[in-house]
Coordinates of C-alpha atoms in Angstrom, one line a residue:
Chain A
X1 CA 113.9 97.0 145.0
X2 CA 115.9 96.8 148.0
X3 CA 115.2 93.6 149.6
X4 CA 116.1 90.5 151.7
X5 CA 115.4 87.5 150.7
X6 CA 115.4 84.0 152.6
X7 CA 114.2 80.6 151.4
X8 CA 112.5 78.5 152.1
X9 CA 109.3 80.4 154.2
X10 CA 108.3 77.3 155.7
X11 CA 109.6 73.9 156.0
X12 CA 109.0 70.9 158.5
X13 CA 111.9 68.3 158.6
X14 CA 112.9 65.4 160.7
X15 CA 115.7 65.6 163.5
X16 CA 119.1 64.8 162.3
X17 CA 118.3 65.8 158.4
X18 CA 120.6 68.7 157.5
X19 CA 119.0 71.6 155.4
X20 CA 120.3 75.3 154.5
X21 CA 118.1 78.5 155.0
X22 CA 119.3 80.8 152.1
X23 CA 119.8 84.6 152.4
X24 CA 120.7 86.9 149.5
X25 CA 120.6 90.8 149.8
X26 CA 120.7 93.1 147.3
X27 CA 122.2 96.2 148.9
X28 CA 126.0 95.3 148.9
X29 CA 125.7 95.3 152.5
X30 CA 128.8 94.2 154.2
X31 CA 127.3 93.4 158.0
X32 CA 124.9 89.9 157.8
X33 CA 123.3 88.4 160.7
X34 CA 120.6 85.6 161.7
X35 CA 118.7 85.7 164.7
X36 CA 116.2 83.7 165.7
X37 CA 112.8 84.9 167.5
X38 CA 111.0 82.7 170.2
X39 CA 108.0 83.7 172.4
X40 CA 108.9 85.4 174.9
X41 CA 112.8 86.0 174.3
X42 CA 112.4 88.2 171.4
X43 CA 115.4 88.1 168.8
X44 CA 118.6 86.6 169.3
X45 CA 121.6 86.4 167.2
X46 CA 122.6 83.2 165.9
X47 CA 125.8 84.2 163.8
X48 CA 126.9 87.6 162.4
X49 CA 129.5 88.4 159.5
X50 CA 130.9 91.6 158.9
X51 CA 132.4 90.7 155.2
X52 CA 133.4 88.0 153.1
X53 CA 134.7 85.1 154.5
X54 CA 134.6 87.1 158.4
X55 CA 132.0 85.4 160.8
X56 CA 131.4 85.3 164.3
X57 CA 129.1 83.9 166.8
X58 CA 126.2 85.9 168.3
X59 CA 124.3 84.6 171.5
X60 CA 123.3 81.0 170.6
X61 CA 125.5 79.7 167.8
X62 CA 125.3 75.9 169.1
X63 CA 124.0 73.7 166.2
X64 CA 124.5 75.9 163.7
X65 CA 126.9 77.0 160.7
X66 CA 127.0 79.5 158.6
X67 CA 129.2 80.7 155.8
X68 CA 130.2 84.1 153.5
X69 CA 131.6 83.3 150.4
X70 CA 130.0 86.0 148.7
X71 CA 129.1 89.2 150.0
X72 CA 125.3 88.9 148.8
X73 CA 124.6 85.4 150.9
X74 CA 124.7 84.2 153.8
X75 CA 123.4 80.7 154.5
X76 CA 122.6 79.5 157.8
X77 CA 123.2 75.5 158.1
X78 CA 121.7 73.2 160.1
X79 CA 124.0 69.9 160.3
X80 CA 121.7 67.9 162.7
X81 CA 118.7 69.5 163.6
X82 CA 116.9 68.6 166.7
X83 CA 113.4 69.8 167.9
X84 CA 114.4 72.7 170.0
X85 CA 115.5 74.2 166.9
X86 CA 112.3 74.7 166.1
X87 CA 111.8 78.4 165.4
X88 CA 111.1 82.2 163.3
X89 CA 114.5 82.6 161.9
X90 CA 115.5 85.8 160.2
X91 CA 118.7 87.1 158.2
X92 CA 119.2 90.9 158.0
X93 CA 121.2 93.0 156.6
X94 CA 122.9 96.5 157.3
X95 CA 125.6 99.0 155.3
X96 CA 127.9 98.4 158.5
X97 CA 127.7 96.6 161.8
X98 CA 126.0 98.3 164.1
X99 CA 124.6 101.9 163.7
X100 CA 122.7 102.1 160.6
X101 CA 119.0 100.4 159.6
X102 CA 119.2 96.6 159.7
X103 CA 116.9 95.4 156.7
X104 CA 115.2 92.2 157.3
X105 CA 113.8 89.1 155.5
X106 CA 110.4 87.6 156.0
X107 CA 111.8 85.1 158.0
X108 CA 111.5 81.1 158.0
X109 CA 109.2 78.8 160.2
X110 CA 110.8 76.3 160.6
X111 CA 109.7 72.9 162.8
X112 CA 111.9 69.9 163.7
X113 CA 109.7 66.8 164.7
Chain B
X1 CA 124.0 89.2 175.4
X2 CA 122.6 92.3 177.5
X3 CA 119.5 92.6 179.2
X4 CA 116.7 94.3 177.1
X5 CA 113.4 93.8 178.7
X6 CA 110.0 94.6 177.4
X7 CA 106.4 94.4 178.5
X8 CA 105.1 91.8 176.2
X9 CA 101.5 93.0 175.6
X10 CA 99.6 95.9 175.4
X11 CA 96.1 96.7 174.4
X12 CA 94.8 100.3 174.0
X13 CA 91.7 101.8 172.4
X14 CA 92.0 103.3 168.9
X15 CA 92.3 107.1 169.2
X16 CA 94.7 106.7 172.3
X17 CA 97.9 107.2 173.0
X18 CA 100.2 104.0 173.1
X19 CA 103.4 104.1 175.1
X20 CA 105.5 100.8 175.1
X21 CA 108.8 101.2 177.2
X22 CA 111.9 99.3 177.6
X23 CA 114.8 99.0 179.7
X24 CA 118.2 98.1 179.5
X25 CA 121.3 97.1 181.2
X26 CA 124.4 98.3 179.2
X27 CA 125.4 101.8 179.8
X28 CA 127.6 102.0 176.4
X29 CA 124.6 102.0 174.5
X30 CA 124.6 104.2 171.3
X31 CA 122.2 104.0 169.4
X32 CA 118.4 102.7 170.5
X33 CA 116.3 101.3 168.1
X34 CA 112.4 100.5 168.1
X35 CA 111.3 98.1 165.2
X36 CA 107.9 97.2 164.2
X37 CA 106.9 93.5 163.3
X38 CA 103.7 93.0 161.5
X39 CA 102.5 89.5 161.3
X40 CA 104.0 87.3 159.0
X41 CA 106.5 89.7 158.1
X42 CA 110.3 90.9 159.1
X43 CA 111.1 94.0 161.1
X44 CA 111.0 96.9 160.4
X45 CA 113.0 100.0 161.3
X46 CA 110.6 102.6 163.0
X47 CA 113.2 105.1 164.4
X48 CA 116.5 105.3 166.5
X49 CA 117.5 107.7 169.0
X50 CA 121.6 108.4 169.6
X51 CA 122.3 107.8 173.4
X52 CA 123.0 111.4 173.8
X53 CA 119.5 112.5 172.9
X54 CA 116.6 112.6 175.4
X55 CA 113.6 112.7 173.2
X56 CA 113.2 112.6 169.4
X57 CA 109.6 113.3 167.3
X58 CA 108.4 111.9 164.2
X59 CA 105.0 112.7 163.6
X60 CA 102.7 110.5 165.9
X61 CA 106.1 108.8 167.0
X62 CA 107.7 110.2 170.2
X63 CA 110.7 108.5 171.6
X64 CA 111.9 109.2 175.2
X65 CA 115.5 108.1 176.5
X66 CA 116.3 108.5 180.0
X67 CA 120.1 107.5 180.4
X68 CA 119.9 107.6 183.8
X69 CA 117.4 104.7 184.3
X70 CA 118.3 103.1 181.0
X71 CA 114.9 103.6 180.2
X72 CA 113.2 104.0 176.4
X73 CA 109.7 104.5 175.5
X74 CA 107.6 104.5 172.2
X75 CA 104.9 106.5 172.2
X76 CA 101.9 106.2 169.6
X77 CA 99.6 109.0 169.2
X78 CA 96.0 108.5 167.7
X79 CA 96.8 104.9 167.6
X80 CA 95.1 102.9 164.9
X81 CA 94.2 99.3 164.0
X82 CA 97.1 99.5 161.6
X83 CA 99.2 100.0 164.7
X84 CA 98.9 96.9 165.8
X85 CA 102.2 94.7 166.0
X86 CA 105.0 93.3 167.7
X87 CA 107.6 95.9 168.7
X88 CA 111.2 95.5 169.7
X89 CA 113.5 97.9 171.6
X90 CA 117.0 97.2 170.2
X91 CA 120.7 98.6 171.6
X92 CA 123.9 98.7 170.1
X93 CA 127.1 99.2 172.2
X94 CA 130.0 99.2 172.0
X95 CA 130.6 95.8 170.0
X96 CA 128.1 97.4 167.6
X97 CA 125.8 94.2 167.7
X98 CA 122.4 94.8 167.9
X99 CA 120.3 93.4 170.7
X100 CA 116.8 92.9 170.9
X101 CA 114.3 93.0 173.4
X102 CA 111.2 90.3 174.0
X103 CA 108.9 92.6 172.1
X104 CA 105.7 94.2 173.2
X105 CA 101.9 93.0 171.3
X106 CA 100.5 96.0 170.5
X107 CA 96.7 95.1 170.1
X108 CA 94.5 97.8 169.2
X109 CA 90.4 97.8 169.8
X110 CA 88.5 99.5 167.6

């Protein structure tokens, strides 16, 4: 099945406690993005890459990483998280930036306290 | 980013018609995108129109563009309690990154 899968769902940490979201896709999609999706300001993009070891910054990259060492994942990395990172995160996918069906994850609650 | 902006609720009686719009700012858009968000889960592709196009039908799904205005709309025939969601207008342009509006809660009554 075609899918995108993040880890973990859910998870509460303290501020300044790094953690990693994981995404893996299953597609052999080159284009990867994370957004994040607040009330009110919909979804915006955190960090996109368009292939292995090529990644950019979307809209609101500050206090965040992210790497491509494999096509399949795409981990988003938060060195020193603070409460107004508190958010829905979601990776997706696509064949090719831009143009084509993004496929999504189920996304990641995540709160910072 | 651009500016994608979006009603952000809506309630209509099921058996109506449901028409969500959108606006946007870039004129390079080329493809526009609706997506459907049901809760607790990801989005989901509902259907795209190419910039060129001024309407596009799939079954109780009717997608207007109006270039001109930078306007798109969603509409929802016979709209049922399985209707109900969040949904986003999208745009790419010409950097081919895809940018999301607020969303719009669709809440249907029964």
């Amino acid at each position: 099945e075609a899918q995108v899968t993040q880890n973990p769902r859910y998870l509460i940490t303290v501020t300044g406690k790094k953690l990693t979201v994981t995404c893996s896709q299953n597609m052999n999609h080159e284009y990867m993005s994370w957004y994040r999706q607040d009330p009110g300001l919909g979804l915006r993009q955190i960090y996109y890459s368009m292939n292995v070891e090529v990644t950019d910054k979307g809209d609101v990259p500050e206090g965040y990483k992210v790497s491509r060492k494999e096509k399949r994942n795409f981990p988003l990395i938060l060195e020193s998280p603070s409460p107004n990172q508190t958010s829905l995160y979601f990776c997706a996918s696509n064949i090719r930036q831009g143009r084509t069906e993004a496929f999504f994850g189920q996304g990641t609650r995540l709160t910072v306290v | 980013g651009e500016d994608v902006e979006q009603s952000l609720f809506l309630s209509v009686r099921e058996g109506d018609s449901s028409v969500i719009n959108c606006t946007y700012t870039d004129s390079s858009s080329t493809y526009l995108y609706w997506y459907k968000q049901e809760p607790g889960a990801g989005l989901q592709l509902l259907t795209y129109i190419f910039s060129n196009m001024d309407m596009k039908q799939d079954q109780r799904l009717t997608v207007l563009l109006n270039k001109k205005d930078k306007h798109l709309s969603l509409r929802i025939a016979d709209t049922q309690t399985g209707d109900s969601a969040i949904y986003f207008c999208a745009e790419t342009q010409s950097t081919n990154n895809l940018f999301f509006g607020t969303g719009t809660r669709l809440t249907v009554i029964p």
